[in-house]
PDB file of C-alpha atoms in Angstrom:
ATOM      1  CA  GLN A   1       0.000   0.000   0.000  1.00 61.00           C
ATOM      2  CA  LYS A   2       1.313   3.392  -0.967  1.00 67.00           C
ATOM      3  CA  GLU A   3       1.858   5.855   1.869  1.00 91.00           C
ATOM      4  CA  VAL A   4      -0.167   8.601   0.245  1.00 96.00           C
ATOM      5  CA  GLU A   5      -2.847   8.125  -2.373  1.00 95.00           C
ATOM      6  CA  GLN A   6      -4.727  10.770  -4.280  1.00 95.00           C
ATOM      7  CA  ASN A   7      -7.909  10.482  -6.303  1.00 84.00           C
ATOM      8  CA  SER A   8      -7.036   9.782  -9.898  1.00 74.00           C
ATOM      9  CA  GLY A   9      -7.536  12.561 -12.375  1.00 82.00           C
ATOM     10  CA  PRO A  10      -7.663  14.371 -14.444  1.00 94.00           C
ATOM     11  CA  LEU A  11     -10.322  16.576 -12.910  1.00 96.00           C
ATOM     12  CA  SER A  12     -12.081  19.037 -15.181  1.00 97.00           C
ATOM     13  CA  VAL A  13     -14.262  21.775 -13.681  1.00 97.00           C
ATOM     14  CA  PRO A  14     -15.921  24.860 -15.187  1.00 98.00           C
ATOM     15  CA  GLU A  15     -14.700  28.284 -14.219  1.00 98.00           C
ATOM     16  CA  GLY A  16     -16.308  29.451 -10.996  1.00 98.00           C
ATOM     17  CA  ALA A  17     -17.042  25.940  -9.734  1.00 98.00           C
ATOM     18  CA  ILE A  18     -15.578  24.131  -6.721  1.00 97.00           C
ATOM     19  CA  ALA A  19     -12.753  21.674  -7.343  1.00 97.00           C
ATOM     20  CA  SER A  20     -12.511  18.918  -4.723  1.00 97.00           C
ATOM     21  CA  LEU A  21      -9.273  16.983  -4.283  1.00 97.00           C
ATOM     22  CA  ASN A  22      -8.921  13.991  -2.002  1.00 96.00           C
ATOM     23  CA  CYS A  23      -5.989  12.277  -0.358  1.00 96.00           C
ATOM     24  CA  THR A  24      -5.646   9.297   1.995  1.00 96.00           C
ATOM     25  CA  TYR A  25      -2.606   8.244   3.976  1.00 96.00           C
ATOM     26  CA  SER A  26      -1.566   4.951   5.519  1.00 95.00           C
ATOM     27  CA  ASP A  27       0.403   5.943   8.641  1.00 92.00           C
ATOM     28  CA  ARG A  28      -2.060   6.650  11.439  1.00 91.00           C
ATOM     29  CA  GLY A  29       0.682   8.476  13.322  1.00 90.00           C
ATOM     30  CA  SER A  30       1.100  11.133  10.638  1.00 91.00           C
ATOM     31  CA  GLN A  31       0.614  14.630  11.993  1.00 91.00           C
ATOM     32  CA  SER A  32       1.346  17.179   9.271  1.00 94.00           C
ATOM     33  CA  PHE A  33      -0.209  17.424   5.833  1.00 96.00           C
ATOM     34  CA  PHE A  34       0.762  19.710   3.010  1.00 97.00           C
ATOM     35  CA  TRP A  35      -0.769  20.670  -0.328  1.00 97.00           C
ATOM     36  CA  TYR A  36       1.459  21.777  -3.183  1.00 98.00           C
ATOM     37  CA  ARG A  37       0.536  23.088  -6.616  1.00 98.00           C
ATOM     38  CA  GLN A  38       2.762  22.267  -9.573  1.00 98.00           C
ATOM     39  CA  TYR A  39       2.410  23.898 -12.949  1.00 98.00           C
ATOM     40  CA  SER A  40       3.658  21.928 -15.934  1.00 95.00           C
ATOM     41  CA  GLY A  41       7.438  22.098 -16.150  1.00 94.00           C
ATOM     42  CA  LYS A  42       7.759  23.953 -12.838  1.00 96.00           C
ATOM     43  CA  SER A  43       8.589  22.990  -9.269  1.00 97.00           C
ATOM     44  CA  PRO A  44       5.989  22.427  -6.509  1.00 98.00           C
ATOM     45  CA  GLU A  45       4.672  25.536  -4.769  1.00 97.00           C
ATOM     46  CA  LEU A  46       3.320  25.304  -1.219  1.00 96.00           C
ATOM     47  CA  ILE A  47      -0.379  26.214  -1.028  1.00 96.00           C
ATOM     48  CA  MET A  48      -1.190  25.389   2.560  1.00 95.00           C
ATOM     49  CA  PHE A  49      -0.709  22.924   5.380  1.00 95.00           C
ATOM     50  CA  ILE A  50      -2.913  21.508   8.109  1.00 96.00           C
ATOM     51  CA  TYR A  51      -2.129  19.809  11.399  1.00 92.00           C
ATOM     52  CA  SER A  52      -5.413  19.731  13.310  1.00 88.00           C
ATOM     53  CA  ASN A  53      -8.673  17.960  12.595  1.00 89.00           C
ATOM     54  CA  GLY A  54     -11.239  20.152  10.888  1.00 92.00           C
ATOM     55  CA  ASP A  55     -11.041  22.851   8.272  1.00 94.00           C
ATOM     56  CA  LYS A  56      -8.438  25.473   7.499  1.00 95.00           C
ATOM     57  CA  GLU A  57      -9.221  28.249   5.052  1.00 96.00           C
ATOM     58  CA  ASP A  58      -6.821  30.463   3.112  1.00 96.00           C
ATOM     59  CA  GLY A  59      -8.451  32.632   0.491  1.00 97.00           C
ATOM     60  CA  ARG A  60     -10.181  30.414  -2.050  1.00 98.00           C
ATOM     61  CA  PHE A  61      -8.535  27.289  -0.651  1.00 98.00           C
ATOM     62  CA  THR A  62      -9.865  25.119   2.180  1.00 97.00           C
ATOM     63  CA  ALA A  63      -8.005  22.121   3.559  1.00 97.00           C
ATOM     64  CA  GLN A  64      -9.929  19.533   5.548  1.00 97.00           C
ATOM     65  CA  LEU A  65      -8.382  16.896   7.790  1.00 96.00           C
ATOM     66  CA  ASN A  66      -9.986  13.838   9.347  1.00 95.00           C
ATOM     67  CA  LYS A  67      -7.359  11.858  11.238  1.00 93.00           C
ATOM     68  CA  ALA A  68      -9.774   9.115  12.262  1.00 94.00           C
ATOM     69  CA  SER A  69     -10.468   8.374   8.606  1.00 94.00           C
ATOM     70  CA  GLN A  70      -6.866   9.170   7.569  1.00 95.00           C
ATOM     71  CA  TYR A  71      -8.220  11.541   4.986  1.00 94.00           C
ATOM     72  CA  VAL A  72      -7.243  15.030   3.891  1.00 97.00           C
ATOM     73  CA  SER A  73      -8.857  17.100   1.177  1.00 97.00           C
ATOM     74  CA  LEU A  74      -8.427  20.400  -0.616  1.00 98.00           C
ATOM     75  CA  LEU A  75     -11.299  22.487  -1.922  1.00 98.00           C
ATOM     76  CA  ILE A  76     -10.716  25.230  -4.463  1.00 98.00           C
ATOM     77  CA  ARG A  77     -13.650  27.647  -4.557  1.00 98.00           C
ATOM     78  CA  ASP A  78     -14.444  29.908  -7.506  1.00 98.00           C
ATOM     79  CA  SER A  79     -11.978  27.989  -9.693  1.00 98.00           C
ATOM     80  CA  GLN A  80     -10.029  30.083 -12.181  1.00 97.00           C
ATOM     81  CA  PRO A  81      -8.170  29.017 -15.344  1.00 97.00           C
ATOM     82  CA  SER A  82      -4.962  29.915 -13.489  1.00 97.00           C
ATOM     83  CA  ASP A  83      -5.753  27.096 -11.025  1.00 98.00           C
ATOM     84  CA  SER A  84      -5.138  24.554 -13.806  1.00 98.00           C
ATOM     85  CA  ALA A  85      -2.202  22.544 -12.467  1.00 98.00           C
ATOM     86  CA  THR A  86      -1.271  19.302 -10.721  1.00 97.00           C
ATOM     87  CA  TYR A  87      -2.028  19.287  -7.006  1.00 98.00           C
ATOM     88  CA  LEU A  88       0.212  17.209  -4.770  1.00 98.00           C
ATOM     89  CA  CYS A  89      -0.741  15.978  -1.324  1.00 97.00           C
ATOM     90  CA  ALA A  90       2.130  15.231   1.062  1.00 97.00           C
ATOM     91  CA  VAL A  91       2.610  13.870   4.551  1.00 95.00           C
ATOM     92  CA  ASN A  92       5.486  15.474   6.403  1.00 93.00           C
ATOM     93  CA  ASP A  93       7.344  13.548   9.099  1.00 90.00           C
ATOM     94  CA  TYR A  94      10.503  15.627   8.426  1.00 89.00           C
ATOM     95  CA  LYS A  95      10.593  14.195   4.910  1.00 93.00           C
ATOM     96  CA  LEU A  96       7.737  14.806   2.516  1.00 95.00           C
ATOM     97  CA  SER A  97       5.975  11.710   1.199  1.00 96.00           C
ATOM     98  CA  PHE A  98       3.926  12.686  -1.833  1.00 97.00           C
ATOM     99  CA  GLY A  99       0.994  11.217  -3.649  1.00 96.00           C
ATOM    100  CA  ALA A 100       1.132  10.964  -7.428  1.00 96.00           C
ATOM    101  CA  GLY A 101      -0.873  14.168  -7.810  1.00 96.00           C
ATOM    102  CA  THR A 102      -4.201  15.098  -9.325  1.00 97.00           C
ATOM    103  CA  THR A 103      -4.266  17.198 -12.486  1.00 97.00           C
ATOM    104  CA  VAL A 104      -6.956  19.864 -12.494  1.00 97.00           C
ATOM    105  CA  THR A 105      -8.169  21.662 -15.606  1.00 97.00           C
ATOM    106  CA  VAL A 106     -10.450  24.684 -15.197  1.00 98.00           C
ATOM    107  CA  ARG A 107     -12.551  25.279 -18.315  1.00 95.00           C
ATOM    108  CA  ALA A 108     -13.193  28.910 -19.187  1.00 90.00           C
TER     109      ALA A 108
ATOM    110  CA  ASP B   1      14.787  37.784  -0.112  1.00 63.00           C
ATOM    111  CA  ALA B   2      15.854  35.287  -2.717  1.00 84.00           C
ATOM    112  CA  GLY B   3      14.189  31.919  -2.743  1.00 95.00           C
ATOM    113  CA  VAL B   4      15.853  28.549  -3.133  1.00 98.00           C
ATOM    114  CA  THR B   5      18.297  28.509  -6.013  1.00 98.00           C
ATOM    115  CA  GLN B   6      19.550  25.491  -7.921  1.00 98.00           C
ATOM    116  CA  SER B   7      22.152  25.011 -10.613  1.00 97.00           C
ATOM    117  CA  PRO B   8      22.381  24.060 -13.335  1.00 98.00           C
ATOM    118  CA  THR B   9      18.871  24.399 -14.750  1.00 98.00           C
ATOM    119  CA  HIS B  10      19.313  21.666 -17.297  1.00 97.00           C
ATOM    120  CA  LEU B  11      21.920  18.984 -17.756  1.00 97.00           C
ATOM    121  CA  ILE B  12      22.512  16.299 -20.349  1.00 98.00           C
ATOM    122  CA  LYS B  13      24.807  13.385 -19.512  1.00 98.00           C
ATOM    123  CA  THR B  14      25.529   9.952 -20.910  1.00 98.00           C
ATOM    124  CA  ARG B  15      25.265   6.640 -19.106  1.00 98.00           C
ATOM    125  CA  GLY B  16      28.109   5.948 -16.729  1.00 98.00           C
ATOM    126  CA  GLN B  17      28.998   9.593 -16.175  1.00 98.00           C
ATOM    127  CA  GLN B  18      28.842  11.448 -12.885  1.00 98.00           C
ATOM    128  CA  VAL B  19      26.875  14.590 -12.084  1.00 98.00           C
ATOM    129  CA  THR B  20      26.859  17.200  -9.309  1.00 98.00           C
ATOM    130  CA  LEU B  21      23.815  19.327  -8.614  1.00 98.00           C
ATOM    131  CA  ARG B  22      23.900  22.393  -6.389  1.00 98.00           C
ATOM    132  CA  CYS B  23      21.404  24.094  -4.117  1.00 98.00           C
ATOM    133  CA  SER B  24      21.384  27.260  -2.033  1.00 98.00           C
ATOM    134  CA  PRO B  25      18.630  27.459   0.593  1.00 98.00           C
ATOM    135  CA  ILE B  26      16.608  30.484   1.605  1.00 97.00           C
ATOM    136  CA  SER B  27      18.655  32.780   3.809  1.00 96.00           C
ATOM    137  CA  GLY B  28      18.387  31.646   7.430  1.00 94.00           C
ATOM    138  CA  HIS B  29      17.239  28.141   6.556  1.00 96.00           C
ATOM    139  CA  LYS B  30      19.443  25.402   7.925  1.00 96.00           C
ATOM    140  CA  SER B  31      17.877  22.323   6.393  1.00 96.00           C
ATOM    141  CA  VAL B  32      18.048  21.128   2.800  1.00 97.00           C
ATOM    142  CA  SER B  33      16.233  18.164   1.316  1.00 97.00           C
ATOM    143  CA  TRP B  34      16.649  16.549  -2.088  1.00 98.00           C
ATOM    144  CA  TYR B  35      13.852  14.942  -4.095  1.00 98.00           C
ATOM    145  CA  GLN B  36      13.675  13.165  -7.437  1.00 98.00           C
ATOM    146  CA  GLN B  37      10.602  13.599  -9.584  1.00 98.00           C
ATOM    147  CA  VAL B  38      10.037  11.333 -12.539  1.00 97.00           C
ATOM    148  CA  LEU B  39       7.460  12.437 -15.107  1.00 93.00           C
ATOM    149  CA  GLY B  40       3.923  11.693 -13.990  1.00 91.00           C
ATOM    150  CA  GLN B  41       4.843  10.923 -10.367  1.00 95.00           C
ATOM    151  CA  GLY B  42       5.146  12.833  -7.145  1.00 96.00           C
ATOM    152  CA  PRO B  43       8.610  13.767  -5.861  1.00 98.00           C
ATOM    153  CA  GLN B  44      10.519  10.991  -4.061  1.00 98.00           C
ATOM    154  CA  PHE B  45      12.684  11.793  -1.039  1.00 97.00           C
ATOM    155  CA  ILE B  46      16.425  11.238  -1.501  1.00 98.00           C
ATOM    156  CA  PHE B  47      18.225  12.998   1.390  1.00 96.00           C
ATOM    157  CA  GLN B  48      17.790  15.563   4.097  1.00 97.00           C
ATOM    158  CA  TYR B  49      20.579  17.517   5.750  1.00 97.00           C
ATOM    159  CA  TYR B  50      20.247  19.673   8.819  1.00 96.00           C
ATOM    160  CA  GLU B  51      23.102  21.623  10.353  1.00 94.00           C
ATOM    161  CA  LYS B  52      25.491  19.784   8.015  1.00 93.00           C
ATOM    162  CA  GLU B  53      24.459  16.373   9.295  1.00 95.00           C
ATOM    163  CA  GLU B  54      22.492  13.780   7.323  1.00 96.00           C
ATOM    164  CA  ARG B  55      19.033  13.657   8.856  1.00 95.00           C
ATOM    165  CA  GLY B  56      17.576  10.971   6.633  1.00 95.00           C
ATOM    166  CA  ARG B  57      18.007   9.008   3.464  1.00 96.00           C
ATOM    167  CA  GLY B  58      15.376   7.649   1.101  1.00 96.00           C
ATOM    168  CA  ASN B  59      15.371   4.386  -0.792  1.00 96.00           C
ATOM    169  CA  PHE B  60      18.044   5.262  -3.335  1.00 98.00           C
ATOM    170  CA  PRO B  61      21.222   3.337  -4.222  1.00 98.00           C
ATOM    171  CA  ASP B  62      24.655   4.268  -2.927  1.00 97.00           C
ATOM    172  CA  ARG B  63      25.375   5.933  -6.268  1.00 98.00           C
ATOM    173  CA  PHE B  64      23.532   8.884  -4.778  1.00 98.00           C
ATOM    174  CA  SER B  65      25.361  10.972  -2.200  1.00 98.00           C
ATOM    175  CA  ALA B  66      25.064  14.463  -0.811  1.00 98.00           C
ATOM    176  CA  ARG B  67      26.619  16.901   1.570  1.00 97.00           C
ATOM    177  CA  GLN B  68      25.877  20.232   3.185  1.00 98.00           C
ATOM    178  CA  PHE B  69      28.403  22.996   3.578  1.00 97.00           C
ATOM    179  CA  PRO B  70      28.970  25.430   6.473  1.00 97.00           C
ATOM    180  CA  ASN B  71      26.924  28.091   4.614  1.00 96.00           C
ATOM    181  CA  TYR B  72      24.060  25.518   4.430  1.00 97.00           C
ATOM    182  CA  SER B  73      24.259  25.128   0.672  1.00 98.00           C
ATOM    183  CA  SER B  74      24.229  21.556  -0.562  1.00 98.00           C
ATOM    184  CA  GLU B  75      25.409  19.308  -3.360  1.00 98.00           C
ATOM    185  CA  LEU B  76      23.847  16.120  -4.665  1.00 98.00           C
ATOM    186  CA  ASN B  77      26.158  13.737  -6.499  1.00 98.00           C
ATOM    187  CA  VAL B  78      25.082  10.853  -8.668  1.00 98.00           C
ATOM    188  CA  ASN B  79      27.672   8.393  -9.961  1.00 98.00           C
ATOM    189  CA  ALA B  80      27.482   5.837 -12.765  1.00 98.00           C
ATOM    190  CA  LEU B  81      24.403   7.426 -14.274  1.00 98.00           C
ATOM    191  CA  LEU B  82      21.644   5.197 -15.609  1.00 98.00           C
ATOM    192  CA  LEU B  83      18.907   6.047 -18.072  1.00 98.00           C
ATOM    193  CA  GLY B  84      16.427   5.783 -15.199  1.00 97.00           C
ATOM    194  CA  ASP B  85      18.129   8.654 -13.394  1.00 98.00           C
ATOM    195  CA  SER B  86      16.598  11.042 -15.908  1.00 98.00           C
ATOM    196  CA  ALA B  87      14.296  13.217 -13.817  1.00 98.00           C
ATOM    197  CA  LEU B  88      13.688  16.591 -12.271  1.00 98.00           C
ATOM    198  CA  TYR B  89      15.848  16.958  -9.162  1.00 98.00           C
ATOM    199  CA  LEU B  90      14.350  19.249  -6.585  1.00 98.00           C
ATOM    200  CA  CYS B  91      15.940  20.899  -3.612  1.00 98.00           C
ATOM    201  CA  ALA B  92      13.739  22.005  -0.720  1.00 98.00           C
ATOM    202  CA  SER B  93      14.737  24.423   2.011  1.00 97.00           C
ATOM    203  CA  SER B  94      13.317  24.642   5.513  1.00 95.00           C
ATOM    204  CA  LEU B  95      14.132  26.584   8.640  1.00 92.00           C
ATOM    205  CA  ILE B  96      14.780  23.458  10.665  1.00 88.00           C
ATOM    206  CA  SER B  97      14.167  19.738  10.321  1.00 88.00           C
ATOM    207  CA  GLY B  98      10.827  18.405  11.491  1.00 85.00           C
ATOM    208  CA  GLY B  99       7.332  17.350  10.576  1.00 81.00           C
ATOM    209  CA  ALA B 100       5.470  20.583  11.177  1.00 84.00           C
ATOM    210  CA  VAL B 101       7.937  22.588   9.117  1.00 90.00           C
ATOM    211  CA  GLU B 102       7.283  24.126   5.733  1.00 93.00           C
ATOM    212  CA  GLN B 103       9.566  23.077   2.922  1.00 96.00           C
ATOM    213  CA  PHE B 104      10.024  25.417  -0.034  1.00 97.00           C
ATOM    214  CA  PHE B 105      11.215  24.102  -3.355  1.00 98.00           C
ATOM    215  CA  GLY B 106      13.744  25.524  -5.764  1.00 98.00           C
ATOM    216  CA  PRO B 107      13.157  25.560  -9.523  1.00 98.00           C
ATOM    217  CA  GLY B 108      14.818  22.175  -9.970  1.00 98.00           C
ATOM    218  CA  THR B 109      17.485  20.721 -12.220  1.00 98.00           C
ATOM    219  CA  ARG B 110      16.281  18.763 -15.228  1.00 98.00           C
ATOM    220  CA  LEU B 111      18.709  15.866 -15.784  1.00 98.00           C
ATOM    221  CA  THR B 112      18.599  13.891 -19.006  1.00 98.00           C
ATOM    222  CA  VAL B 113      20.720  10.750 -19.284  1.00 98.00           C
ATOM    223  CA  LEU B 114      21.324   9.474 -22.810  1.00 97.00           C
TER     224      LEU B 114
END
């Protein structure tokens, strides 16, 4: 079983819609969870991180964590064409363990 | 302040050769991590250095080695290159080493092995 698994893409959403990205992890002891955005040909860019159960909001992004279900998600509200990228979920226990990523395309 | 810098940007080598990749962390950051990203996959952890000491090593062969210098910059060396080493090599910088610590990536070095 892979440490971190993300829902397979690609995910296509219309402009202005909500994009929902999901991620599960295998190590119940994991404490820190990070979301990165990666544009084609570029390096990953940190969007946000979450440590506590519940929701964390930052602008149009909301991260949700449920440690009992070993599940973390990222919601992108009011999706824009500039949000089209691959989104990487990672567990951080000093080293980042990434999922394979979910590619999101926002249709204008 | 400047972000994480890496050099070179691109590199083409042939099988069996050796390569050295360089990374300078964000000013004030004392930890550097190296990741390998193959097309279509998430980055895979190779090494982490903190205060010039190896903090951890991923599941990579001994052909891969690294070090961190007193100014916290770092080098990743790969010997006896294989075709499968072709990838984007990413350096990440963080203030310290730990789980609840943000890691910021440099632009990467694209290595092509022919």
